[in-house]
Short mmCIF file of N, CA, C and O in Angstrom, two decimals:
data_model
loop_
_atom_site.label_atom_id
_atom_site.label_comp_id
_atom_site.label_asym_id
_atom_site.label_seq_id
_atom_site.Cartn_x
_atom_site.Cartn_y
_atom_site.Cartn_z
N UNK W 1 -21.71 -22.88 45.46
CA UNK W 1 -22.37 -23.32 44.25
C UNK W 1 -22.33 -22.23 43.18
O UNK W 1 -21.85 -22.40 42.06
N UNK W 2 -22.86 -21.16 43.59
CA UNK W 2 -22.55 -19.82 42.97
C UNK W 2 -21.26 -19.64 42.33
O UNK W 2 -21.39 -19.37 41.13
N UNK W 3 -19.92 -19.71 42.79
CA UNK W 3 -18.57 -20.08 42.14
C UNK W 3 -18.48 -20.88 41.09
O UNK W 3 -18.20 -20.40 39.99
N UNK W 4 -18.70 -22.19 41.26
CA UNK W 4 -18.81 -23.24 40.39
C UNK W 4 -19.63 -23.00 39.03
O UNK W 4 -19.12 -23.09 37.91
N UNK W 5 -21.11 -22.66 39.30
CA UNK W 5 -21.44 -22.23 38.01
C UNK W 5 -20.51 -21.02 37.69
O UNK W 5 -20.11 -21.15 36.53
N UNK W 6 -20.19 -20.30 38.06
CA UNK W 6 -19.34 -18.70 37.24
C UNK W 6 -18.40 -19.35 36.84
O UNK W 6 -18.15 -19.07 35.67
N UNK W 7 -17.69 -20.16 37.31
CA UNK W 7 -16.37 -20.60 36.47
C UNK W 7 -16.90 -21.69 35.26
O UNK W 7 -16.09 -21.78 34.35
N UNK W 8 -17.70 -22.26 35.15
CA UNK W 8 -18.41 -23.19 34.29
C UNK W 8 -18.75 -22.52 33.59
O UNK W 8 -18.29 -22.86 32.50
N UNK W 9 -19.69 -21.17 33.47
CA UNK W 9 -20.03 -20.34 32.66
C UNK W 9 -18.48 -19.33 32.02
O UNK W 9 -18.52 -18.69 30.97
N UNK W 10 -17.54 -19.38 32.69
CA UNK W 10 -16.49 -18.55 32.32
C UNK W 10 -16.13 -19.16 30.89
O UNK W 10 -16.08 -18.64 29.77
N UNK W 11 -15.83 -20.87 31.50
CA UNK W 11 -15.25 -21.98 30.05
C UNK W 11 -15.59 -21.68 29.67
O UNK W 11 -15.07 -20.87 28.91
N UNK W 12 -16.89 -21.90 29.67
CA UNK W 12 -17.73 -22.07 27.80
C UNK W 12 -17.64 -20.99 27.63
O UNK W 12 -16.69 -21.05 26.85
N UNK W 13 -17.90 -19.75 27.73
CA UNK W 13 -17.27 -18.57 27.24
C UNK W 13 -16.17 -18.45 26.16
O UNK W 13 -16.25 -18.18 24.96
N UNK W 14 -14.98 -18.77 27.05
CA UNK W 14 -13.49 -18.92 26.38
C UNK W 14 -13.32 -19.68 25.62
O UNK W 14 -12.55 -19.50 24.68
N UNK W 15 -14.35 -21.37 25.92
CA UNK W 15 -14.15 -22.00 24.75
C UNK W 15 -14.84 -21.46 23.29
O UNK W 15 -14.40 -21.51 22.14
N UNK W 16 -16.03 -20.94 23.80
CA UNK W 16 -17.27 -20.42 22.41
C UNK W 16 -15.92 -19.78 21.34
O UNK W 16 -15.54 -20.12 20.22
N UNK W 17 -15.30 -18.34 22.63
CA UNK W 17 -14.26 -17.44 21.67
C UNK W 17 -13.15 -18.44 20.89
O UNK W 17 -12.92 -18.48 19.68
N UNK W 18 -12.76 -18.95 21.58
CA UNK W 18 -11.56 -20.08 20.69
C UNK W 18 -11.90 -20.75 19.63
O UNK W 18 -11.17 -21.28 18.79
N UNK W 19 -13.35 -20.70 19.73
CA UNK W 19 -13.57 -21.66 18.61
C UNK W 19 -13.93 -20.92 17.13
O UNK W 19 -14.03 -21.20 15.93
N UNK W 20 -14.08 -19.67 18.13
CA UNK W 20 -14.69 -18.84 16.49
C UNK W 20 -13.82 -17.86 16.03
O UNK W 20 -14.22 -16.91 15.34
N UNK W 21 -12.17 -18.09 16.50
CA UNK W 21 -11.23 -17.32 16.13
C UNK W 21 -10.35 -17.82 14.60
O UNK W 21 -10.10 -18.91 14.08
N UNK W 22 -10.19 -16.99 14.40
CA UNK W 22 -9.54 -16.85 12.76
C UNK W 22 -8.15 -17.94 12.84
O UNK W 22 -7.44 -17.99 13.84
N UNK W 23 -7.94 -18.67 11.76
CA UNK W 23 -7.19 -19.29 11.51
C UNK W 23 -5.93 -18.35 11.22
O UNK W 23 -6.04 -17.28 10.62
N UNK W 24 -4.76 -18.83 11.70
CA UNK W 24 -3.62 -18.11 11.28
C UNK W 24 -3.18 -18.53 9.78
O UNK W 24 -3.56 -19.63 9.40
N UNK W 25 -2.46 -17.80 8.97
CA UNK W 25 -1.96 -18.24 7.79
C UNK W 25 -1.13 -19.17 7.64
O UNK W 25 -1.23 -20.00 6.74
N UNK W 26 -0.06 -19.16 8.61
CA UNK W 26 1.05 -20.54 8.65
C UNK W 26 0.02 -21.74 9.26
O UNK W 26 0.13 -22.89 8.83
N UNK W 27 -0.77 -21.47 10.07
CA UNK W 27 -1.36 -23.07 10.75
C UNK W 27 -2.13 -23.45 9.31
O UNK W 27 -1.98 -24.61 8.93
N UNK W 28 -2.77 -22.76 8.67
CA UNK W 28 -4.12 -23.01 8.05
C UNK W 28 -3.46 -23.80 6.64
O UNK W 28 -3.82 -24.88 6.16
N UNK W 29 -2.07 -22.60 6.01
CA UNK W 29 -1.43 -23.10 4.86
C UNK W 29 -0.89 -24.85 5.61
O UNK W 29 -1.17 -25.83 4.92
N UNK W 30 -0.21 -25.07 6.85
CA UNK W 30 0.78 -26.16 6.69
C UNK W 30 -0.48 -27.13 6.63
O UNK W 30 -0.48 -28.06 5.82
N UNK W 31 -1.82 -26.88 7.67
CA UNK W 31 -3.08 -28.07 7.38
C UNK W 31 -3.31 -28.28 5.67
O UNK W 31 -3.58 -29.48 5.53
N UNK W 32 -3.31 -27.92 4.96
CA UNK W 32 -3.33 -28.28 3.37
C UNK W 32 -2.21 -28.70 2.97
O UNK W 32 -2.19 -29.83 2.50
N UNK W 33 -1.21 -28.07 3.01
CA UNK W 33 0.43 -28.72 2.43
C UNK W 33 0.48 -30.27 3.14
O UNK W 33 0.78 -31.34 2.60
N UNK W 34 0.18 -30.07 4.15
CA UNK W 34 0.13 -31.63 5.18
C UNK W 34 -1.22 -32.53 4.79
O UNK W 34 -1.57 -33.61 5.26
N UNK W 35 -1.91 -31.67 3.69
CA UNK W 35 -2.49 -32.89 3.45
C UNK W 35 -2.89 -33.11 1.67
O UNK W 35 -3.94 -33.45 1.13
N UNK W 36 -1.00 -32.62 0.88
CA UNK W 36 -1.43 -33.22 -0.51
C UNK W 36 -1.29 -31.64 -1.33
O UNK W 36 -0.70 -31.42 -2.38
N UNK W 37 -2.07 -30.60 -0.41
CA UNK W 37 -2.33 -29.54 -1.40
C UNK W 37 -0.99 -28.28 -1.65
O UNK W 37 0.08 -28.13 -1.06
N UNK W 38 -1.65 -27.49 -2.84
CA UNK W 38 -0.37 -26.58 -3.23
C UNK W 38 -0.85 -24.89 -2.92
O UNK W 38 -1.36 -24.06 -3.67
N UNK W 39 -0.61 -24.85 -2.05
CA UNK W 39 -0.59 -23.60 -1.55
C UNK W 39 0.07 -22.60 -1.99
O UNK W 39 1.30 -22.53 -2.04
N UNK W 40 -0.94 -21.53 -2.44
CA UNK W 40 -0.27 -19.71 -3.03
C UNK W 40 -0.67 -18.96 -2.67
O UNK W 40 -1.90 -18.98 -2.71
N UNK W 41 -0.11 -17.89 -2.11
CA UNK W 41 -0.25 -16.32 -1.63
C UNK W 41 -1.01 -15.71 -2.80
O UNK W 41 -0.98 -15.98 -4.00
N UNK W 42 -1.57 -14.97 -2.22
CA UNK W 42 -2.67 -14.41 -2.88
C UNK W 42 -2.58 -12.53 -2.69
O UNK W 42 -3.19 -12.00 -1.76
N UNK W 43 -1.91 -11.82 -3.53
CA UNK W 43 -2.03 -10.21 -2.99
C UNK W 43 -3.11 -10.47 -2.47
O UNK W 43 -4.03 -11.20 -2.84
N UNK W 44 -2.91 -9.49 -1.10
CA UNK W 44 -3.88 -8.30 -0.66
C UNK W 44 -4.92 -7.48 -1.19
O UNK W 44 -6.13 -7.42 -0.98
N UNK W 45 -4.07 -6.82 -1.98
CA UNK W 45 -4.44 -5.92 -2.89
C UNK W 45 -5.55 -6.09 -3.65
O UNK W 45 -6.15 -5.10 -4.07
N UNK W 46 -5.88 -7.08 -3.86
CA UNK W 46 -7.28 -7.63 -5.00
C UNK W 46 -8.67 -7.56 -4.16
O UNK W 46 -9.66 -8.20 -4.52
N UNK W 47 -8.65 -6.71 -3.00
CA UNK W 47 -9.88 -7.28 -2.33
C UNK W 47 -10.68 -5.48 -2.29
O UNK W 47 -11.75 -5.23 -1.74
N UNK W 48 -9.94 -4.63 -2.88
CA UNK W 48 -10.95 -3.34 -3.10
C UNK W 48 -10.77 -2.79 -1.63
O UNK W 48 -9.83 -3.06 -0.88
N UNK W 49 -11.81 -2.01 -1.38
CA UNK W 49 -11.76 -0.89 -0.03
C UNK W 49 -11.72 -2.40 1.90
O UNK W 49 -11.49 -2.20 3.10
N UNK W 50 -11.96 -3.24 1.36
CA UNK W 50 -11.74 -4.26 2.50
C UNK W 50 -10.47 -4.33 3.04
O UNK W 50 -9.51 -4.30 2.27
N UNK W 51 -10.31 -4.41 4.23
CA UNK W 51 -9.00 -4.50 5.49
C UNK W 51 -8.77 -6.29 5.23
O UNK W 51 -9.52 -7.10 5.78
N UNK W 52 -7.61 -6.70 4.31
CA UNK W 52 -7.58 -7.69 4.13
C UNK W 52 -6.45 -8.14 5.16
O UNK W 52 -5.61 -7.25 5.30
N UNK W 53 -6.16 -9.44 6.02
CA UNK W 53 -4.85 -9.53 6.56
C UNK W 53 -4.11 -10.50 5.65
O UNK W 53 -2.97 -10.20 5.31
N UNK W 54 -4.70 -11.74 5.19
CA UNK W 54 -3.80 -11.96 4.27
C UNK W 54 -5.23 -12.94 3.25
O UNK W 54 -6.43 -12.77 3.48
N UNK W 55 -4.69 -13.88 2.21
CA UNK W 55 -4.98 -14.48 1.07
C UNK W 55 -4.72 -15.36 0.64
O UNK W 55 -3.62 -15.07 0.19
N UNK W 56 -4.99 -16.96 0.23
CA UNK W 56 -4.37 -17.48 0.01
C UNK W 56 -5.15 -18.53 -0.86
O UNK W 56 -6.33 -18.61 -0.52
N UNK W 57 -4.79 -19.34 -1.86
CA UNK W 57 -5.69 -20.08 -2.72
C UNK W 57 -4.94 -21.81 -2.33
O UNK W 57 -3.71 -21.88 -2.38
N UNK W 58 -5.61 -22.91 -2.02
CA UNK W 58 -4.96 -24.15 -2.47
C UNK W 58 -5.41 -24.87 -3.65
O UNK W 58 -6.43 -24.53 -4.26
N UNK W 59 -4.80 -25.73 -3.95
CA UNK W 59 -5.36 -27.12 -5.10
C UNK W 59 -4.72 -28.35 -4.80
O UNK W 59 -3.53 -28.34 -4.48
N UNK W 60 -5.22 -29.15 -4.85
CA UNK W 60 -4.92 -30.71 -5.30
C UNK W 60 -5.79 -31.73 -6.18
O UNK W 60 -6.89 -32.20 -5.90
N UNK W 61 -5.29 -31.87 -6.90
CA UNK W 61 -6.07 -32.47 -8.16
C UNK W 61 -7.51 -31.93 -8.18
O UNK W 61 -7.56 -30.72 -8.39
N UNK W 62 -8.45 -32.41 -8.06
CA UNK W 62 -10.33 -32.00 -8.05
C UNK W 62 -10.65 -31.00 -6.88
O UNK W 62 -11.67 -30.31 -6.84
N UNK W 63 -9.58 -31.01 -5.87
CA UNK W 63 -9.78 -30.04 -4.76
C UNK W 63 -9.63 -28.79 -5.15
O UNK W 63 -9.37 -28.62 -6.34
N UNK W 64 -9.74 -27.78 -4.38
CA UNK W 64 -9.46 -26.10 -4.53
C UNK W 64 -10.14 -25.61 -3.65
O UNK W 64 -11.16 -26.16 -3.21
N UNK W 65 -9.63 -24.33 -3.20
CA UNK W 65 -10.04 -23.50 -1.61
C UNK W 65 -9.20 -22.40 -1.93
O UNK W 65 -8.00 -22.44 -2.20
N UNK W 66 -10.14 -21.14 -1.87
CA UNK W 66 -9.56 -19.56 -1.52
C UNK W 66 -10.21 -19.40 -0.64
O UNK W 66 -11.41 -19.63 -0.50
N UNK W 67 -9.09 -18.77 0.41
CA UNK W 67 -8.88 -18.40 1.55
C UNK W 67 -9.22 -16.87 1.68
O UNK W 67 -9.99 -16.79 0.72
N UNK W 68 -9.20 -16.22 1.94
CA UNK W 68 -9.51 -14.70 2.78
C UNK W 68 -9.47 -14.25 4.08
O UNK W 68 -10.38 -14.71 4.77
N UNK W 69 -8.57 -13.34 4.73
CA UNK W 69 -9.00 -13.31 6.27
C UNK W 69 -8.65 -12.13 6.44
O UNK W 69 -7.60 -11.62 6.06
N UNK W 70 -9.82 -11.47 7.22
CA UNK W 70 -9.89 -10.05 7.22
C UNK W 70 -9.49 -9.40 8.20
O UNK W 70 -9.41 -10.14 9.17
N UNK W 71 -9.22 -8.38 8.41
CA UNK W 71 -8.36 -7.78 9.64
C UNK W 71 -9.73 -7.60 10.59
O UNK W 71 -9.68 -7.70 11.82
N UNK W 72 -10.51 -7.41 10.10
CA UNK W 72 -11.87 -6.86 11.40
C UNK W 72 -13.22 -8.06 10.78
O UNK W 72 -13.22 -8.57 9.66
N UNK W 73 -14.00 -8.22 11.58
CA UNK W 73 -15.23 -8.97 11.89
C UNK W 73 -16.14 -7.89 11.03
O UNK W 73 -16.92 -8.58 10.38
N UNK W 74 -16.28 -7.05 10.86
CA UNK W 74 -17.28 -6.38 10.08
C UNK W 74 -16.55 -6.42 8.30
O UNK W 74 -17.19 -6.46 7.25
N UNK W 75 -15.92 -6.41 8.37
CA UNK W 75 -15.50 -6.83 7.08
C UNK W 75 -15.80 -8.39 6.11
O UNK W 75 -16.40 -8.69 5.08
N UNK W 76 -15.13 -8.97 6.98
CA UNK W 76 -15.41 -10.68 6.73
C UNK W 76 -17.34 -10.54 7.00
O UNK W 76 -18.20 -10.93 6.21
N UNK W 77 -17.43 -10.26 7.59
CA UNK W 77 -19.29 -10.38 7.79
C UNK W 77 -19.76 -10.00 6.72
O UNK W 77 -20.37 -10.88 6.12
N UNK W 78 -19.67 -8.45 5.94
CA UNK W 78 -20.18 -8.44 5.20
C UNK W 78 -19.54 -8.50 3.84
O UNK W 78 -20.18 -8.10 2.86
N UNK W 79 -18.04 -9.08 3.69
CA UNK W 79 -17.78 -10.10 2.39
C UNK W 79 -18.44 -10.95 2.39
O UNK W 79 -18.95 -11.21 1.30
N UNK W 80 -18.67 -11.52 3.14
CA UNK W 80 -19.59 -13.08 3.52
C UNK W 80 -20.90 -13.02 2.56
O UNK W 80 -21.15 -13.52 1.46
N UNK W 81 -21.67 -12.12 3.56
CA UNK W 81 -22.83 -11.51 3.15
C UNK W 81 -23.07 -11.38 1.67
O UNK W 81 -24.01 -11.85 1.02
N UNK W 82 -21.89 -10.55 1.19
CA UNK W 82 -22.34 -10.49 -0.21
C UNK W 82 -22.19 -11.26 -1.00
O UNK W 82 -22.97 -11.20 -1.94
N UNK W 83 -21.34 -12.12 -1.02
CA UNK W 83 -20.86 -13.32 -1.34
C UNK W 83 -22.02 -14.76 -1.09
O UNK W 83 -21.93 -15.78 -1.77
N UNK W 84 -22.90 -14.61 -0.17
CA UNK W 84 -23.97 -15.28 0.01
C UNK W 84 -25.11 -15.08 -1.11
O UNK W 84 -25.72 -15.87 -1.84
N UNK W 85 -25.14 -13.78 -0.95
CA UNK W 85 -26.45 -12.74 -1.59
C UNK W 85 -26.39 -13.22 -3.10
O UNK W 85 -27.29 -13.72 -3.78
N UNK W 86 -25.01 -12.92 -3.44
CA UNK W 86 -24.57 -13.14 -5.08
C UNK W 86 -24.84 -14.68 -5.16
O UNK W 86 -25.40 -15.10 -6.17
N UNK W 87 -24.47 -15.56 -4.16
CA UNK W 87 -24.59 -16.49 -4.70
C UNK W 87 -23.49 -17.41 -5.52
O UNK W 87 -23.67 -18.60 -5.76
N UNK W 88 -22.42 -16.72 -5.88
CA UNK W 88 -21.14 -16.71 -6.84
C UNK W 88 -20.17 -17.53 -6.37
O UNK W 88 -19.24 -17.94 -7.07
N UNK W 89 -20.36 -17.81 -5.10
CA UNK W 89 -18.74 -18.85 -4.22
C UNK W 89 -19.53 -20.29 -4.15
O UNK W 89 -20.60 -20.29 -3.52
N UNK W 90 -19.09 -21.48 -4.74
CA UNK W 90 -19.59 -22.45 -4.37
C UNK W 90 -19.37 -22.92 -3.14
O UNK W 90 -18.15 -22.95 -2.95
N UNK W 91 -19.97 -23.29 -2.19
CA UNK W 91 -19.33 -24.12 -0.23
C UNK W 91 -19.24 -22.67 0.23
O UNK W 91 -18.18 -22.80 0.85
N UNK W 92 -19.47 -21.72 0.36
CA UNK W 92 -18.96 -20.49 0.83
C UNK W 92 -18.83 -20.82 2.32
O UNK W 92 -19.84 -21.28 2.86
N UNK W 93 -17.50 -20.61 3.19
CA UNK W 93 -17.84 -20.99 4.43
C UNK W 93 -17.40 -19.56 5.27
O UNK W 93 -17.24 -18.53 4.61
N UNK W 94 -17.27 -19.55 6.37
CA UNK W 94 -16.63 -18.27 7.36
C UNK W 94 -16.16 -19.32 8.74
O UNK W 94 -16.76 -20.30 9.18
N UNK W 95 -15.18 -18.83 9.09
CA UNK W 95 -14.46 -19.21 10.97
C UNK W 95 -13.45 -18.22 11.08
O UNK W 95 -12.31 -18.12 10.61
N UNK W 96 -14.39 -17.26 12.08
CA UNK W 96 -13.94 -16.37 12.41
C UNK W 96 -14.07 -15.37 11.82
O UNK W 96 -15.18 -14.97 11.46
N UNK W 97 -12.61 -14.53 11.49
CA UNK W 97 -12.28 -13.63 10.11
C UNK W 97 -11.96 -13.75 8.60
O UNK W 97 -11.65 -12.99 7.68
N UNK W 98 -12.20 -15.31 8.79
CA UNK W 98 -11.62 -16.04 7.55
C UNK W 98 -12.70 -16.36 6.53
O UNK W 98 -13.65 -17.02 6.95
N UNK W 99 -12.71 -16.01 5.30
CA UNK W 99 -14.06 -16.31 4.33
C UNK W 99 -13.60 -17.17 3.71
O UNK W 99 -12.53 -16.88 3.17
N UNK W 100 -14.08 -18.45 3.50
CA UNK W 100 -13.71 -19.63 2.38
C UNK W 100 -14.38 -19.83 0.88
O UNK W 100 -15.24 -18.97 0.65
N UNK W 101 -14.24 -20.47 0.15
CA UNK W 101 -14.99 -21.07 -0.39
C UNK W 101 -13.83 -21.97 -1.67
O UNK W 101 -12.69 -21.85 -2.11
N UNK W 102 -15.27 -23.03 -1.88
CA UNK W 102 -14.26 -23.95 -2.88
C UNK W 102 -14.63 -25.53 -2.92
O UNK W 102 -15.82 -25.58 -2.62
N UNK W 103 -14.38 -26.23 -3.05
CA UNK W 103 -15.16 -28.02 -3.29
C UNK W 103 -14.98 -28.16 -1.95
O UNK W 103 -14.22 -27.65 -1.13
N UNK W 104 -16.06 -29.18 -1.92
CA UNK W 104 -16.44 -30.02 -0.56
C UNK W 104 -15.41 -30.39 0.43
O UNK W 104 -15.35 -30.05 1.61
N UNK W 105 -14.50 -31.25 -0.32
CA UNK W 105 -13.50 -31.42 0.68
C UNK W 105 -12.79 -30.41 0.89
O UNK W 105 -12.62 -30.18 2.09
N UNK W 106 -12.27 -29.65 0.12
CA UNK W 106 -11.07 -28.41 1.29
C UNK W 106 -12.15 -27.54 1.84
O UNK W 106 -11.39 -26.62 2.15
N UNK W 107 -12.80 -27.30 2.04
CA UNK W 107 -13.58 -26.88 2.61
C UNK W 107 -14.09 -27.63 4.20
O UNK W 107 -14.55 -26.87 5.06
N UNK W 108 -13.99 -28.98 4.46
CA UNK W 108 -14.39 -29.78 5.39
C UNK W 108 -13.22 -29.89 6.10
O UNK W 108 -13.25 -30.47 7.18
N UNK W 109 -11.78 -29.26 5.51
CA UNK W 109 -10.33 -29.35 5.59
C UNK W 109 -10.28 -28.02 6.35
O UNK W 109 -9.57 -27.93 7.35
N UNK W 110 -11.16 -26.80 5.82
CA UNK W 110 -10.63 -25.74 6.24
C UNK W 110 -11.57 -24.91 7.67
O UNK W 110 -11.26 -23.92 8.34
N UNK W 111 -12.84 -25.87 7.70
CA UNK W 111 -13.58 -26.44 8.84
C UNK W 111 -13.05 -26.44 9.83
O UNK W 111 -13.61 -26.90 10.82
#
């Protein structure tokens, strides 16, 4: 019985981590291109002393979503953070290393 729960407790473990891992840039860009939107690279460079891994903005007509995904978890945490604090990102979301924000739907897209 002892076994059974440890491996039951192992899943949900592995699943919890899977679920709260960072979107890759090719999966995340083709989910928007595949559904309508126009996807652009976004320098690096614009994000100040932050470990950025990459950037990316979409649109489709009334839609829009900038992307962010940070090389480390303390970074994205506290972009997040300040970005909360300020108040300044409309939908502000986070999964994973990835900071969102932008209208309702790409946002429920990038969910």
């Amino acid at each position: 019985m002892k076994k059974v729960v440890s491996v039951v407790a192992m899943l949900l473990v592995c699943m919890v981590a899977l679920c709260a891992c960072t979107p890759s840039k090719d999966n995340l860009e083709k989910k928007f291109k595949d559904e309508g939107y126009l996807a652009i690279s976004v320098p690096v460079s614009d994000y100040g002393d932050y470990d950025v891994d990459y950037a990316f903005g979409a649109t489709k007509l009334t839609e829009s979503i900038t992307v962010i995904a940070f090389k480390n978890g303390s970074d994205a945490k506290d972009f997040y953070n300040k970005c909360k604090e300020n108040g300044d990102k409309k939908n502000l979301a986070k999964k994973g290393n990835a900071v969102a924000w932008g209208t309702e739907g790409a946002i429920k897209l990038f969910k």
